[in-house]
Tab-separated table of C-alpha atoms in Angstrom:
chain	number	residue	atom	x	y	z
Y	1	MET	CA	-10.816	30.236	5.109
Y	2	ILE	CA	-9.246	27.801	7.635
Y	3	ALA	CA	-5.927	29.025	9.110
Y	4	LEU	CA	-3.308	26.306	8.713
Y	5	PRO	CA	-1.271	27.319	11.813
Y	6	THR	CA	-4.415	26.863	13.919
Y	7	LEU	CA	-5.141	23.523	12.239
Y	8	LEU	CA	-1.606	22.409	13.093
Y	9	ASP	CA	-1.876	23.622	16.683
Y	10	ASP	CA	-5.135	21.714	17.132
Y	11	ALA	CA	-3.561	18.572	15.668
Y	12	ARG	CA	-0.731	18.781	18.193
Y	13	ALA	CA	-3.274	19.213	20.981
Y	14	LEU	CA	-4.869	15.929	19.798
Y	15	HIS	CA	-1.517	14.136	19.889
Y	16	PRO	CA	-1.968	12.298	23.236
Y	17	ASP	CA	-5.317	10.922	22.088
Y	18	LEU	CA	-3.831	9.871	18.740
Y	19	VAL	CA	-1.045	8.025	20.483
Y	20	ARG	CA	-3.553	6.104	22.634
Y	21	ILE	CA	-5.618	5.143	19.561
Y	22	ARG	CA	-2.573	4.080	17.576
Y	23	ARG	CA	-1.124	1.940	20.397
Y	24	ASP	CA	-4.484	0.250	20.974
Y	25	LEU	CA	-4.704	-0.629	17.249
Y	26	HIS	CA	-1.044	-1.788	17.334
Y	27	ARG	CA	-1.677	-4.151	20.235
Y	28	ASN	CA	-4.625	-5.755	18.471
Y	29	PRO	CA	-3.730	-6.240	14.800
Y	30	GLU	CA	-6.170	-7.986	12.463
Y	31	LEU	CA	-5.630	-9.437	8.999
Y	32	GLY	CA	-7.264	-9.190	5.588
Y	33	LEU	CA	-10.776	-8.024	4.912
Y	34	GLU	CA	-12.292	-9.007	8.290
Y	35	LEU	CA	-11.211	-6.510	10.943
Y	36	PRO	CA	-14.175	-6.496	13.386
Y	37	ARG	CA	-12.363	-5.009	16.353
Y	38	THR	CA	-10.537	-2.382	14.320
Y	39	GLN	CA	-13.746	-1.423	12.547
Y	40	GLU	CA	-15.557	-1.081	15.875
Y	41	ARG	CA	-12.804	1.178	17.253
Y	42	VAL	CA	-12.837	3.399	14.197
Y	43	VAL	CA	-16.632	3.731	14.274
Y	44	SER	CA	-16.579	4.550	18.009
Y	45	GLU	CA	-13.982	7.289	17.439
Y	46	LEU	CA	-16.143	8.812	14.660
Y	47	ASP	CA	-19.245	8.773	16.854
Y	48	GLY	CA	-20.405	12.238	17.830
Y	49	LEU	CA	-18.588	14.046	15.004
Y	50	GLY	CA	-21.720	14.464	12.939
Y	51	LEU	CA	-20.461	12.479	9.966
Y	52	GLU	CA	-22.439	10.138	7.709
Y	53	VAL	CA	-20.812	6.852	8.692
Y	54	GLY	CA	-21.275	3.598	6.791
Y	55	THR	CA	-19.718	0.132	6.980
Y	56	GLY	CA	-19.015	-2.425	4.276
Y	57	ALA	CA	-21.629	-4.958	3.274
Y	58	GLU	CA	-19.175	-7.844	3.024
Y	59	ILE	CA	-15.903	-6.447	4.375
Y	60	SER	CA	-14.838	-4.471	7.483
Y	61	SER	CA	-14.541	-1.140	5.735
Y	62	VAL	CA	-15.725	2.201	7.091
Y	63	THR	CA	-16.671	5.307	5.126
Y	64	ALA	CA	-17.517	8.650	6.671
Y	65	VAL	CA	-18.754	11.736	4.821
Y	66	LEU	CA	-18.275	15.227	6.224
Y	67	ARG	CA	-20.638	17.744	4.608
Y	68	GLY	CA	-19.284	21.234	4.183
Y	69	SER	CA	-21.537	24.269	4.556
Y	70	ARG	CA	-21.133	25.353	0.950
Y	71	PRO	CA	-20.868	23.483	-2.347
Y	72	GLY	CA	-17.454	22.694	-3.703
Y	73	PRO	CA	-15.067	19.853	-4.550
Y	74	THR	CA	-15.345	16.462	-2.876
Y	75	VAL	CA	-12.012	15.207	-1.516
Y	76	LEU	CA	-11.355	11.575	-0.622
Y	77	LEU	CA	-8.753	10.682	2.042
Y	78	ARG	CA	-7.642	7.032	2.463
Y	79	GLY	CA	-6.253	5.252	5.533
Y	80	ASP	CA	-5.724	1.487	5.474
Y	81	MET	CA	-6.236	-0.605	8.604
Y	82	ASP	CA	-5.022	-4.190	8.195
Y	83	ALA	CA	-1.876	-5.833	9.580
Y	84	LEU	CA	0.544	-8.577	8.408
Y	85	PRO	CA	1.001	-12.218	9.489
Y	86	VAL	CA	4.337	-11.317	11.108
Y	87	ALA	CA	5.402	-12.125	14.651
Y	88	GLU	CA	6.515	-8.836	16.200
Y	89	GLU	CA	10.100	-8.519	17.483
Y	90	THR	CA	10.277	-4.825	18.380
Y	91	GLY	CA	10.275	-5.194	22.155
Y	92	LEU	CA	7.873	-2.231	22.445
Y	93	ASP	CA	5.665	-2.167	25.544
Y	94	PHE	CA	2.608	-2.084	23.259
Y	95	ALA	CA	3.840	-4.797	20.907
Y	96	ALA	CA	1.321	-7.314	19.544
Y	97	GLY	CA	1.585	-10.831	20.848
Y	98	ASN	CA	-0.749	-12.767	18.573
Y	99	GLY	CA	1.628	-13.617	15.692
Y	100	ARG	CA	0.379	-10.580	13.745
Y	101	MET	CA	1.904	-7.114	13.475
Y	102	HIS	CA	1.255	-3.674	12.099
Y	103	ALA	CA	4.630	-3.939	10.363
Y	104	CYS	CA	3.599	-1.575	7.586
Y	105	GLY	CA	2.234	1.246	9.732
Y	106	HIS	CA	-1.428	0.960	8.867
Y	107	ASP	CA	-2.248	1.571	12.529
Y	108	LEU	CA	-0.716	5.037	12.066
Y	109	HIS	CA	-2.626	5.606	8.826
Y	110	ALA	CA	-6.020	4.815	10.388
Y	111	THR	CA	-5.173	6.941	13.435
Y	112	MET	CA	-4.060	9.924	11.353
Y	113	LEU	CA	-7.217	9.743	9.301
Y	114	LEU	CA	-9.289	9.698	12.478
Y	115	GLY	CA	-7.326	12.744	13.586
Y	116	ALA	CA	-8.185	14.520	10.350
Y	117	ALA	CA	-11.860	13.774	10.870
Y	118	LYS	CA	-11.634	15.194	14.420
Y	119	LEU	CA	-9.904	18.314	13.062
Y	120	LEU	CA	-12.300	18.954	10.213
Y	121	ALA	CA	-15.643	18.133	11.788
Y	122	PRO	CA	-15.731	21.278	14.023
Y	123	ARG	CA	-14.766	23.317	10.948
Y	124	ARG	CA	-17.546	22.155	8.655
Y	125	ASP	CA	-18.955	25.668	8.481
Y	126	GLN	CA	-15.727	26.738	6.771
Y	127	LEU	CA	-15.565	23.928	4.229
Y	128	ASP	CA	-16.442	24.485	0.565
Y	129	GLY	CA	-17.333	20.938	-0.309
Y	130	ASP	CA	-17.435	17.479	1.230
Y	131	VAL	CA	-14.764	15.177	2.562
Y	132	VAL	CA	-14.918	11.377	2.257
Y	133	PHE	CA	-12.867	9.440	4.821
Y	134	MET	CA	-11.983	5.963	3.496
Y	135	PHE	CA	-10.956	3.451	6.162
Y	136	GLN	CA	-9.815	0.426	4.163
Y	137	PRO	CA	-9.224	-3.231	5.150
Y	138	GLY	CA	-7.300	-5.734	3.075
Y	139	GLU	CA	-4.510	-3.607	1.591
Y	140	GLU	CA	-1.942	-6.373	2.197
Y	141	GLY	CA	-2.806	-8.570	-0.728
Y	142	TYR	CA	-6.607	-8.687	-0.501
Y	143	ASP	CA	-7.501	-5.827	-2.869
Y	144	GLY	CA	-9.509	-4.056	-0.232
Y	145	ALA	CA	-9.625	-0.873	-2.316
Y	146	GLY	CA	-11.077	-2.767	-5.223
Y	147	ARG	CA	-13.686	-4.318	-2.950
Y	148	MET	CA	-14.627	-0.887	-1.577
Y	149	LEU	CA	-14.972	0.449	-5.123
Y	150	ASP	CA	-17.262	-2.486	-5.929
Y	151	GLU	CA	-19.389	-1.573	-2.916
Y	152	GLY	CA	-19.863	1.982	-4.128
Y	153	LEU	CA	-17.038	3.954	-2.477
Y	154	LEU	CA	-17.001	6.705	-5.096
Y	155	SER	CA	-20.726	7.465	-4.700
Y	156	VAL	CA	-21.065	7.559	-0.893
Y	157	SER	CA	-21.166	11.356	-0.894
Y	158	GLY	CA	-23.610	11.525	-3.808
Y	159	ARG	CA	-20.955	12.530	-6.320
Y	160	LYS	CA	-17.602	11.223	-7.528
Y	161	PRO	CA	-14.660	12.746	-5.653
Y	162	ASP	CA	-12.642	15.408	-7.410
Y	163	ALA	CA	-9.382	14.403	-5.778
Y	164	ALA	CA	-8.026	11.529	-3.642
Y	165	TYR	CA	-4.994	11.312	-1.368
Y	166	ALA	CA	-3.324	8.665	0.758
Y	167	LEU	CA	-0.437	8.880	3.210
Y	168	HIS	CA	1.926	5.989	3.856
Y	169	VAL	CA	4.539	5.954	6.604
Y	170	ILE	CA	8.035	4.638	5.845
Y	171	SER	CA	10.167	3.203	8.640
Y	172	GLY	CA	13.407	3.981	6.752
Y	173	LEU	CA	12.737	7.590	5.842
Y	174	GLU	CA	13.733	10.576	7.985
Y	175	ARG	CA	11.032	11.344	10.541
Y	176	GLY	CA	8.538	14.009	9.422
Y	177	LEU	CA	9.702	14.219	5.814
Y	178	PHE	CA	6.914	14.087	3.201
Y	179	THR	CA	7.711	12.872	-0.332
Y	180	THR	CA	5.830	12.274	-3.550
Y	181	LYS	CA	6.175	12.788	-7.306
Y	182	GLY	CA	4.033	13.108	-10.376
Y	183	GLY	CA	3.623	10.120	-12.687
Y	184	PRO	CA	4.291	6.515	-11.696
Y	185	MET	CA	4.888	6.358	-7.947
Y	186	LEU	CA	4.569	2.643	-7.266
Y	187	SER	CA	4.807	-0.362	-9.514
Y	188	ALA	CA	2.130	-2.693	-10.787
Y	189	ALA	CA	2.089	-6.048	-9.095
Y	190	ASN	CA	1.658	-9.282	-11.036
Y	191	ARG	CA	2.184	-12.953	-10.286
Y	192	LEU	CA	3.753	-15.633	-12.490
Y	193	GLU	CA	2.615	-19.167	-11.521
Y	194	VAL	CA	4.460	-22.104	-13.146
Y	195	THR	CA	4.060	-25.871	-12.887
Y	196	VAL	CA	6.626	-28.032	-14.678
Y	197	ARG	CA	5.642	-31.693	-15.156
Y	198	GLY	CA	8.083	-34.432	-16.046
Y	199	ARG	CA	8.279	-38.104	-15.071
Y	200	GLY	CA	9.416	-39.243	-11.672
Y	201	GLY	CA	11.956	-41.921	-10.894
Y	202	HIS	CA	14.919	-42.989	-8.778
Y	203	GLY	CA	17.589	-40.363	-8.128
Y	204	SER	CA	20.318	-42.858	-9.111
Y	205	ALA	CA	18.978	-43.232	-12.645
Y	206	PRO	CA	17.826	-39.868	-13.999
Y	207	PHE	CA	18.035	-41.158	-17.576
Y	208	ARG	CA	15.014	-43.384	-16.819
Y	209	ALA	CA	12.965	-40.397	-15.710
Y	210	LEU	CA	12.304	-36.878	-16.989
Y	211	ASP	CA	13.570	-34.739	-14.176
Y	212	PRO	CA	11.519	-31.508	-13.885
Y	213	VAL	CA	13.866	-29.921	-11.261
Y	214	PRO	CA	16.682	-28.805	-13.635
Y	215	VAL	CA	14.033	-27.728	-16.163
Y	216	ALA	CA	12.440	-25.467	-13.578
Y	217	CYS	CA	15.822	-24.166	-12.445
Y	218	GLU	CA	16.702	-23.290	-16.012
Y	219	MET	CA	13.422	-21.364	-16.265
Y	220	VAL	CA	14.201	-19.389	-13.110
Y	221	LEU	CA	17.608	-18.359	-14.459
Y	222	ALA	CA	16.317	-17.660	-17.985
Y	223	LEU	CA	13.595	-15.393	-16.580
Y	224	GLN	CA	16.249	-13.253	-14.891
Y	225	THR	CA	18.118	-12.909	-18.187
Y	226	PHE	CA	14.835	-12.175	-19.998
Y	227	VAL	CA	14.063	-9.151	-17.837
Y	228	THR	CA	17.535	-7.669	-18.244
Y	229	ARG	CA	17.617	-8.066	-22.017
Y	230	ARG	CA	14.077	-7.290	-23.143
Y	231	PHE	CA	13.324	-4.093	-21.217
Y	232	ASP	CA	14.587	-0.528	-21.295
Y	233	VAL	CA	16.399	0.292	-18.049
Y	234	PHE	CA	14.226	3.422	-17.846
Y	235	ASP	CA	11.048	1.285	-18.031
Y	236	PRO	CA	12.212	-1.597	-15.860
Y	237	VAL	CA	10.733	-4.914	-14.762
Y	238	VAL	CA	11.590	-6.650	-11.492
Y	239	LEU	CA	10.974	-10.426	-11.393
Y	240	THR	CA	11.616	-12.343	-8.225
Y	241	VAL	CA	10.915	-16.035	-7.714
Y	242	GLY	CA	9.741	-16.257	-4.136
Y	243	THR	CA	8.596	-19.904	-3.878
Y	244	ILE	CA	9.736	-23.146	-5.460
Y	245	HIS	CA	8.529	-26.568	-4.398
Y	246	ALA	CA	9.548	-30.044	-5.520
Y	247	GLY	CA	10.015	-33.555	-4.256
Y	248	THR	CA	9.939	-35.411	-0.954
Y	249	ARG	CA	13.409	-37.010	-0.604
Y	250	ASP	CA	16.915	-36.532	-1.950
Y	251	ASN	CA	16.893	-39.771	-3.936
Y	252	VAL	CA	13.467	-39.408	-5.497
Y	253	ILE	CA	12.945	-37.527	-8.785
Y	254	PRO	CA	9.553	-35.867	-8.477
Y	255	ASP	CA	6.859	-35.762	-11.137
Y	256	GLU	CA	6.527	-31.998	-10.972
Y	257	VAL	CA	7.927	-28.711	-9.712
Y	258	THR	CA	5.945	-25.542	-8.961
Y	259	PHE	CA	7.294	-22.046	-8.558
Y	260	ALA	CA	5.831	-18.565	-8.307
Y	261	ALA	CA	7.281	-15.128	-8.929
Y	262	THR	CA	6.234	-11.573	-8.237
Y	263	VAL	CA	6.606	-9.342	-11.299
Y	264	ARG	CA	6.743	-5.536	-10.908
Y	265	CYS	CA	6.649	-2.953	-13.679
Y	266	PHE	CA	5.857	0.696	-14.185
Y	267	SER	CA	3.961	0.857	-17.509
Y	268	ARG	CA	1.219	-0.968	-19.377
Y	269	ARG	CA	3.634	-1.551	-22.230
Y	270	ALA	CA	6.154	-3.341	-20.050
Y	271	GLN	CA	3.371	-5.336	-18.403
Y	272	ALA	CA	2.094	-6.551	-21.747
Y	273	VAL	CA	5.561	-7.613	-22.914
Y	274	VAL	CA	6.475	-9.389	-19.696
Y	275	ALA	CA	3.092	-11.109	-19.488
Y	276	ASP	CA	3.564	-12.762	-22.865
Y	277	GLY	CA	7.325	-13.134	-22.821
Y	278	ALA	CA	7.665	-14.784	-19.415
Y	279	VAL	CA	5.140	-17.425	-20.373
Y	280	GLN	CA	6.929	-18.023	-23.677
Y	281	VAL	CA	10.298	-18.434	-21.926
Y	282	CYS	CA	8.854	-21.201	-19.737
Y	283	ARG	CA	7.103	-22.920	-22.622
Y	284	GLY	CA	10.231	-22.838	-24.802
Y	285	ILE	CA	12.468	-24.373	-22.122
Y	286	ALA	CA	9.888	-27.041	-21.337
Y	287	ALA	CA	9.641	-27.969	-24.996
Y	288	ALA	CA	13.419	-28.191	-25.330
Y	289	HIS	CA	13.493	-30.805	-22.577
Y	290	GLY	CA	10.343	-32.661	-23.540
Y	291	ALA	CA	8.570	-31.601	-20.366
Y	292	GLU	CA	5.106	-30.172	-19.911
Y	293	VAL	CA	4.486	-26.729	-18.414
Y	294	ARG	CA	1.553	-24.688	-17.262
Y	295	ALA	CA	2.503	-21.026	-16.921
Y	296	GLU	CA	0.014	-18.330	-16.001
Y	297	PHE	CA	0.536	-14.578	-15.661
Y	298	VAL	CA	-1.904	-13.018	-13.179
Y	299	GLU	CA	-2.436	-9.255	-12.996
Y	300	GLN	CA	-2.938	-8.124	-9.410
Y	301	TYR	CA	-2.660	-4.317	-9.009
Y	302	PRO	CA	-2.054	-1.587	-11.593
Y	303	VAL	CA	0.686	0.992	-11.484
Y	304	THR	CA	0.070	3.710	-8.871
Y	305	VAL	CA	0.131	6.854	-11.001
Y	306	ASN	CA	0.045	10.243	-9.322
Y	307	ASP	CA	-1.651	13.029	-11.268
Y	308	GLU	CA	1.074	15.580	-12.095
Y	309	SER	CA	-0.886	18.637	-10.992
Y	310	GLU	CA	-2.144	16.942	-7.834
Y	311	ALA	CA	1.403	15.959	-6.881
Y	312	GLU	CA	2.490	19.597	-7.308
Y	313	PHE	CA	-0.495	20.653	-5.162
Y	314	VAL	CA	0.548	18.209	-2.430
Y	315	ALA	CA	4.077	19.629	-2.421
Y	316	ASP	CA	2.785	23.181	-2.082
Y	317	ALA	CA	0.262	22.264	0.628
Y	318	VAL	CA	2.850	20.378	2.739
Y	319	ARG	CA	5.359	23.222	2.416
Y	320	GLU	CA	2.745	25.762	3.462
Y	321	LEU	CA	1.649	23.647	6.462
Y	322	HIS	CA	4.987	22.290	7.725
Y	323	GLY	CA	7.695	24.396	6.038
Y	324	GLU	CA	9.988	24.030	3.003
Y	325	HIS	CA	12.330	21.586	4.737
Y	326	ARG	CA	9.565	19.066	5.339
Y	327	PHE	CA	8.960	18.187	1.672
Y	328	ALA	CA	11.217	16.537	-0.870
Y	329	THR	CA	10.312	15.371	-4.370
Y	330	ALA	CA	10.660	11.584	-4.544
Y	331	PRO	CA	13.712	10.867	-6.778
Y	332	LYS	CA	12.229	7.777	-8.422
Y	333	PRO	CA	9.269	5.366	-8.310
Y	334	ILE	CA	9.249	2.537	-5.781
Y	335	SER	CA	8.830	-1.093	-6.840
Y	336	ALA	CA	6.358	-1.842	-4.094
Y	337	SER	CA	2.661	-1.844	-5.025
Y	338	GLU	CA	-0.601	-0.445	-3.676
Y	339	ASP	CA	-4.287	-1.115	-4.253
Y	340	PHE	CA	-4.878	2.659	-3.821
Y	341	SER	CA	-3.836	2.548	-7.488
Y	342	ARG	CA	-7.387	1.464	-8.243
Y	343	VAL	CA	-8.722	4.691	-6.731
Y	344	LEU	CA	-6.179	6.765	-8.641
Y	345	GLU	CA	-7.309	5.108	-11.898
Y	346	GLU	CA	-10.720	6.659	-11.232
Y	347	VAL	CA	-9.907	9.938	-9.433
Y	348	PRO	CA	-6.901	12.287	-9.893
Y	349	GLY	CA	-4.813	12.367	-6.744
Y	350	ALA	CA	-1.557	11.294	-5.154
Y	351	MET	CA	0.062	8.706	-2.967
Y	352	ILE	CA	2.359	10.383	-0.422
Y	353	SER	CA	5.150	8.967	1.775
Y	354	LEU	CA	5.794	10.182	5.274
Y	355	GLY	CA	9.039	9.344	7.072
Y	356	ALA	CA	8.514	7.785	10.492
Y	357	CYS	CA	12.011	6.617	11.458
Y	358	PRO	CA	12.710	7.169	15.167
Y	359	PRO	CA	15.402	9.809	15.738
Y	360	ASP	CA	17.705	7.336	17.488
Y	361	ARG	CA	17.942	5.175	14.338
Y	362	ASP	CA	19.755	5.657	11.054
Y	363	PRO	CA	17.102	5.712	8.307
Y	364	ALA	CA	19.505	4.002	5.917
Y	365	ARG	CA	19.845	1.043	8.306
Y	366	ALA	CA	16.449	0.949	9.979
Y	367	PRO	CA	14.410	-2.250	9.442
Y	368	ASP	CA	12.105	-1.771	6.465
Y	369	ASN	CA	8.319	-1.848	6.445
Y	370	HIS	CA	7.150	-5.494	6.768
Y	371	SER	CA	10.116	-6.398	8.986
Y	372	PRO	CA	9.285	-7.890	12.420
Y	373	GLN	CA	11.670	-5.211	13.832
Y	374	ALA	CA	10.063	-2.277	11.979
Y	375	VAL	CA	9.349	0.680	14.319
Y	376	PHE	CA	7.346	3.800	13.476
Y	377	ASP	CA	7.610	6.951	15.553
Y	378	ASP	CA	4.350	8.180	17.163
Y	379	GLU	CA	5.588	11.752	16.811
Y	380	VAL	CA	4.401	11.823	13.188
Y	381	LEU	CA	0.767	11.223	14.114
Y	382	ALA	CA	-0.255	14.857	14.626
Y	383	ASP	CA	1.662	16.061	11.578
Y	384	GLY	CA	0.091	13.371	9.404
Y	385	ALA	CA	-3.404	14.131	10.690
Y	386	ALA	CA	-2.864	17.829	10.024
Y	387	ALA	CA	-1.567	17.034	6.503
Y	388	TYR	CA	-4.638	14.966	5.689
Y	389	ALA	CA	-6.884	17.793	6.911
Y	390	ALA	CA	-4.872	20.476	5.130
Y	391	LEU	CA	-5.024	18.615	1.812
Y	392	ALA	CA	-8.795	18.540	2.003
Y	393	VAL	CA	-9.024	22.206	3.020
Y	394	GLN	CA	-6.500	23.498	0.508
Y	395	ARG	CA	-7.913	21.404	-2.354
Y	396	GLN	CA	-11.364	22.776	-1.769
Y	397	GLU	CA	-9.965	26.310	-1.938
Y	398	GLN	CA	-8.310	25.686	-5.318
Y	399	PRO	CA	-9.844	27.642	-8.245
Y	400	ALA	CA	-12.352	25.585	-10.211
């Protein structure tokens, strides 16, 4: 049996190395599914640990399998690696300067997962089962998890994992606090794409044209009413129109307007209703004005659903490793989305949040993840690495 206090001490001894890795990744952010430098750094850090390391056939993913000395459960641990197309404004001495930024903390996730591999590799003789380390590109809108599943992620160890866990740092959550909950943890993400076509003309004579702009505006407002009147407040839908494009000049009525919305929900039932209803709202308004409309509802990511028993296990494991005060049950789901949801559709597990707000900032006012001012405290690196490792160890010691 692996002693958790020793595991935590060893993680803290690794802290200086973890800081160096994280800051190197932070200075050199890469986007999407192609992360050649990041992939190279991850592979180099895994070298010499005695793991079975593989890389993606078409994407810059990395998998590493640690074989335990005895048979037992296989545990998958995920760390994503990609950045965002955001110009950094933190003023940090290791800030990126290439118009990209690790504004969601994926540099910490990859580093903590590397730390877990470094902690567990010397302890392979004490492991009852295997550990799969999943280093994922393309979480920020590229469905990297789905691509890794397509490339055989769940079979890299020779058997399907018994449990899967992912940590995600939060810039506006108290430093060092772990949170999760059973059931829906993050919303599904969907996209509504709408094109309204009318008949262009001169802005001084709208009666000679068929102006699609007010038609589209009516749709935007009607969609907001639709989601407040058709859905239970305890099974909510969030619909936000993020883009709308029309016209070239103030005195020209355009032929068409396009707009797109993100649609978030927490159940398959709500998703089915909003998928059909949002399209019908747009079609009905277009018909009332004699305009044409093309409305398409596109499913992107499913709801991230934590297994109830695995969420309870995470709570117990974190409390045992870090103390009672370091865990809090998440009060409600979050309307952000995650492609780790695809893994959790196949393997019971949990998505876990870890507060990384610097102590000199108020978590309630700190810039959120994805902000160009978002800052994540390096001090959580060792604790996160230890948590990843402890989840694997403790899960393997659970009764069959």
